[in-house]
Each structure stands twice: as C-alpha cells, then as structure tokens.
XYZ file of C-alpha atoms in Angstrom:
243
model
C 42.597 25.458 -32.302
C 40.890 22.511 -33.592
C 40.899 19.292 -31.420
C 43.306 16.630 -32.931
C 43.292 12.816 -33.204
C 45.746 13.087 -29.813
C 43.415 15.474 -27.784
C 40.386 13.323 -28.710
C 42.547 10.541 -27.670
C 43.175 12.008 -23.911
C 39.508 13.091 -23.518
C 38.584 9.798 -24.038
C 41.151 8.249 -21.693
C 40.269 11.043 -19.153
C 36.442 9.975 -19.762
C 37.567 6.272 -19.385
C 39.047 6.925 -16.046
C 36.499 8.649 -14.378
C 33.846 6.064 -15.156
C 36.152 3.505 -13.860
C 36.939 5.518 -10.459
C 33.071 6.113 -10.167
C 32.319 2.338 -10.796
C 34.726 1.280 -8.313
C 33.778 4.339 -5.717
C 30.755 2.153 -5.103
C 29.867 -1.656 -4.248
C 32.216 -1.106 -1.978
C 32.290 -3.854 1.183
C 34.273 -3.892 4.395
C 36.468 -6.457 5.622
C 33.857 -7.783 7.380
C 31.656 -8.013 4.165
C 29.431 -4.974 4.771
C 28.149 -2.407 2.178
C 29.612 0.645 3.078
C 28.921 3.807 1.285
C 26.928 3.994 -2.148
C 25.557 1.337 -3.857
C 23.616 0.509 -6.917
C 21.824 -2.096 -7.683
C 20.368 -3.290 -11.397
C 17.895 -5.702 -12.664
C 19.036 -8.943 -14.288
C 19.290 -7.313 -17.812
C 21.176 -3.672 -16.661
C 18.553 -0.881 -15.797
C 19.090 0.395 -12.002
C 16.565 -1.034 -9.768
C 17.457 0.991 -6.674
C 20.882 3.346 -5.397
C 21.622 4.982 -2.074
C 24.081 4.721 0.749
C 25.018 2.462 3.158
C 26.647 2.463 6.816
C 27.661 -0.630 8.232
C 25.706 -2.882 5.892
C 22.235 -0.790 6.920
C 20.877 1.457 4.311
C 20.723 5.357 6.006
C 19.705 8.339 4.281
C 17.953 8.919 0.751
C 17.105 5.822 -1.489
C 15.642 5.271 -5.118
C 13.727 2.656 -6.416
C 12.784 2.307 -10.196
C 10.757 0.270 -12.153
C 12.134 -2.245 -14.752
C 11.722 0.727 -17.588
C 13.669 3.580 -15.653
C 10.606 4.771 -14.465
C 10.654 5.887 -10.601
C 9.076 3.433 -8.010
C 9.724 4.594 -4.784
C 11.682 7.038 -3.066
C 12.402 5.922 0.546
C 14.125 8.099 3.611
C 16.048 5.430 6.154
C 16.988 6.651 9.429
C 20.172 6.664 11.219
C 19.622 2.885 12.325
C 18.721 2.562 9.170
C 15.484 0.249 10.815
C 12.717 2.643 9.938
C 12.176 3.555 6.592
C 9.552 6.528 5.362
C 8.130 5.586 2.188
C 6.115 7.503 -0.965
C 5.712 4.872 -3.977
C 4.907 5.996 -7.368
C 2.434 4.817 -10.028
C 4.368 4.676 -13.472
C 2.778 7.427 -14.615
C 4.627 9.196 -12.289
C 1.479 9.942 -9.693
C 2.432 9.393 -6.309
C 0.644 5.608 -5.099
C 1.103 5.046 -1.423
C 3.152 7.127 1.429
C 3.721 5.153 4.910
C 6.728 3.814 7.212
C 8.264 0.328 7.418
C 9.818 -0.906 10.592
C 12.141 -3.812 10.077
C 10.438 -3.832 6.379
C 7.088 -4.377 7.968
C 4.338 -1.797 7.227
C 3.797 0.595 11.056
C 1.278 2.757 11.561
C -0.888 4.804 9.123
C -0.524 4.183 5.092
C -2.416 6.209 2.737
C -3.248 4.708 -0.760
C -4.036 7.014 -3.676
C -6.014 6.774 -7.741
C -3.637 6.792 -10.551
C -5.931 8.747 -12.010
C -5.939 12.384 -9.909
C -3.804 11.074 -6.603
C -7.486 11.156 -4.805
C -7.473 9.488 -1.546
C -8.329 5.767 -1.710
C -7.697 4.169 1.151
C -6.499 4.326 4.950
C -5.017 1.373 6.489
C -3.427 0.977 10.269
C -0.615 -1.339 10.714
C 1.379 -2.903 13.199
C 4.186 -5.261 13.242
C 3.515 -5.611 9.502
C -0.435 -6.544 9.714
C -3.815 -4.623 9.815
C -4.007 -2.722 12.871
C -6.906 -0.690 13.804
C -9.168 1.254 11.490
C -9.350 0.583 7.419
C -11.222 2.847 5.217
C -12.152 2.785 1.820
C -13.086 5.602 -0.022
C -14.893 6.634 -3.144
C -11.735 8.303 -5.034
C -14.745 10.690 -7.007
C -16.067 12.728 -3.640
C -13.319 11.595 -0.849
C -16.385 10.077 1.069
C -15.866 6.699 2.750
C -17.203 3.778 1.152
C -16.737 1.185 4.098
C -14.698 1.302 7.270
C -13.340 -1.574 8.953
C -11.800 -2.524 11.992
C -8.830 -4.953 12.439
C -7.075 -6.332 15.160
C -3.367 -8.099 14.102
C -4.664 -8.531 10.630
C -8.276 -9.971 11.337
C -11.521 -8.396 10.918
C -12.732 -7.602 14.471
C -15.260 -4.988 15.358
C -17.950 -3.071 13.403
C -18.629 -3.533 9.722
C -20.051 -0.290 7.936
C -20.647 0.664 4.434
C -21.808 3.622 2.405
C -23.549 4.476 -0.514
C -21.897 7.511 -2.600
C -23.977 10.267 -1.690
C -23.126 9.263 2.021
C -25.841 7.251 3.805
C -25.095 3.809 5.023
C -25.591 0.850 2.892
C -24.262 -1.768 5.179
C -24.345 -2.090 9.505
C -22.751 -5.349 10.844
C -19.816 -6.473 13.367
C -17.142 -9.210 12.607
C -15.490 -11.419 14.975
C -12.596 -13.180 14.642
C -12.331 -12.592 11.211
C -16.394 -13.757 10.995
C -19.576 -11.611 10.185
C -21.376 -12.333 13.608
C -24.436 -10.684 15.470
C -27.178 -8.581 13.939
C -26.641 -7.683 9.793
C -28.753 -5.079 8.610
C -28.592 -3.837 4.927
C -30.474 -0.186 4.187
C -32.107 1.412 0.952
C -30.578 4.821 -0.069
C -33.213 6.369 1.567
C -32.757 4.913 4.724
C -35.063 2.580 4.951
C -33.875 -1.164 6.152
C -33.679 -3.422 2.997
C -32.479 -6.964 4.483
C -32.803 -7.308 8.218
C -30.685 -11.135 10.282
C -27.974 -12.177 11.881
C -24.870 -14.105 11.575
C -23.645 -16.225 13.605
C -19.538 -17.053 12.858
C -20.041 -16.055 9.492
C -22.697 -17.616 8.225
C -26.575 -16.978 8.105
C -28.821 -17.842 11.215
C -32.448 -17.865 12.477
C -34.811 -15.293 11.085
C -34.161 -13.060 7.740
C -36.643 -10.416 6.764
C -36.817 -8.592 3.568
C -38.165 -5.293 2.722
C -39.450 -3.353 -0.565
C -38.446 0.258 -1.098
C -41.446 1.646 0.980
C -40.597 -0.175 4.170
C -42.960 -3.244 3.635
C -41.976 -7.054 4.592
C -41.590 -8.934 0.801
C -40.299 -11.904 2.446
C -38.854 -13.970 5.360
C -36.954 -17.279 6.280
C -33.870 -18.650 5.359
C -33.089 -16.707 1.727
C -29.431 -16.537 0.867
C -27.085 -13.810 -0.745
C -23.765 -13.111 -0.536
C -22.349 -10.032 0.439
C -19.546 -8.575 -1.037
C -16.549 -7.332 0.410
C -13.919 -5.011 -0.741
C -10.406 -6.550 -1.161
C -7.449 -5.237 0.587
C -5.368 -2.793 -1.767
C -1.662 -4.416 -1.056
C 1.155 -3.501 -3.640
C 4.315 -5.412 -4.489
C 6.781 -2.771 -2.532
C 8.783 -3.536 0.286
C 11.864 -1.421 0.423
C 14.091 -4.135 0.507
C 18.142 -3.743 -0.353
C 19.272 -7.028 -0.685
C-alpha cells in the first residue's frame, strides 16, 4: 500500500516528537541547579563542541570534544569523582596529538605529545599540580632519538641541560638553576670533539670562553657572545573543561 498524505503526516509528527523528547531528555538541571545526566554543548553558531554525562554537576564517564568543523578534538574518560580526567586529543586530521591525565583540569603526571604527520613520538613532559615536573624530552619525530632533555622543578628549569645531534651524540652539556643557565657550558662537534668551552653564571656569560676548530685546536678566547637556542615548550589549547 502506498503511503498517503495522512501516513506521511503521522511519521512526521512521530519524527517531531521524538526529537523533542530527546532535546528535552538532556540539559537537564536539578533543583539545586546541577547538570544531571547528558548534556551537549555547541559553539556560538550550532556545531557540538563537546557531549557526555553528568552526576551531580561533575562530568563522569565518556566525553567528546570536537572542533569548530565537526571534526573530533578530544575524547576524555572522567572518573567516578569526576576530578581526574584521562585524556587522548586529536590533530584534525584525525591523528591522535597528545594522551595524559588532568587533575582538577591541571595537567598530572606523564603527557606524551605526537607529529601530525605519522603519530611519531615528540615529546615527554612530567607534570604536577598543572606545571613542569621532572624530566622533559624532546625528540627527533624522524628516528625517535632525543633531541634535548630537560629537567624541571614546579615549572622552572632546574638541573642538567643536554642536547643531541640526530645521529645521537651530544651537541649541548650545561645545568640550569632557577630557571638560569649556570656553571660550566660546553658545546661539542658531531664528532665529539668540544666546540665552545665557559660558564654561566645566572644566565648570562662569565670569565673565560674558549673556542675550538673541528680538529680540536683553540681559534679563539675571551668574552665572544652567541646565543643559544632553546626549544619552546609544545603546549596546546585543550583543557577538558565543561563549563
């Protein structure tokens, strides 16, 4: 039997009223103004920006986060307190960009940071109570090999400074304090053999520098300047935040 003007007419009623029961299934508040159950939540001009549950006004369980073109962001686990939060971001290609856990939507412990190119390994950071914690290392995405490693201490530099060249002998030796290069800087050829021999002293250059050619021989000495680079800390916009 073909469908007529008065069944098309109740399937689209019936269709109606289950988008309406849906919409009004979730959103939901107590009396005491909590989010309870599921919610969804959408940018300014309609596309979702993130949906899961909530107990109590805390978020618990499975949540999804999506970029401003549908694309997915971030899938986040809560647990039962809904205070810790286990994280795996997404590049909008759809590679996976960082994995770690928020505590209180501060960064805790270890967070791994990955290419958008292959998902290679790009970085290592420790945190605690939201700030640099412990080791940092950076690595070259090509060969997995670190390129420098760190140390931190409640977000400050603190403790040796060493970096690598890509086939894996050090480029760099030096030791920061309080955020400062300080104490003996040595910088190495890839062969080994010291390039730029001093000392800091709270960050900047002091007494005497020595410079070497490729063989090993002094070039140079006194109070030469150069700057040394140093690699940037890979932060992305993404705290799971529900507000």
């Amino acid at each position: 039997m073909k469908p007529t003007i008065f069944h098309r007419f109740l399937l689209s009623n019936l269709l109606m009223f289950i988008f309406i029961n849906i919409s009004l299934s979730q959103n939901l508040t107590d009396q005491q103004g909590r989010k309870q159950g599921k919610w969804v939540k959408n940018y300014n001009y309609g596309s979702m920006r993130y949906e899961g549950m909530f107990l109590d006004d805390k978020p618990v369980g499975e949540f999804k986060y999506y970029y401003k073109d549908g694309s997915l962001k971030a899938i986040t686990r809560y647990s039962a307190s809904g205070d810790s939060a286990a994280t795996k971001s997404f590049h909008k290609n759809g590679k996976t960009m960082a994995e770690g856990i928020y505590f209180k939507q501060q960064k805790e412990g270890k967070w791994l940071y990955y290419s958008d190119l292959d998902e290679a390994l790009i970085s290592e950071e420790n945190y605690k109570n939201g700030q640099l914690h412990g080791k940092l290392i950076t690595f070259y995405p090509e060969s997995g090999k670190p390129a420098e490693i760190l140390e931190y201490r409640e977000g400050k530099r603190e403790g040796p400074l060493l970096k690598f060249f890509p086939e894996g002998s050090t480029m760099t030796e030096g030791t920061y304090v309080n955020d400062s290069l300080d104490g003996k800087f040595t910088l190495y050829w890839p062969d080994g053999k010291i390039q730029v021999s001093g000392a800091y002293d709270h960050g900047m250059q002091s007494g005497d520098w020595t410079y070497y050619d490729e063989e090993g021989n002094p070039v140079s000495d006194g109070d030469f300047r150069f700057e040394v680079l140093e690699n940037d800390t890979i932060e992305f916009d993404f705290p799971p935040k529900t507000d």
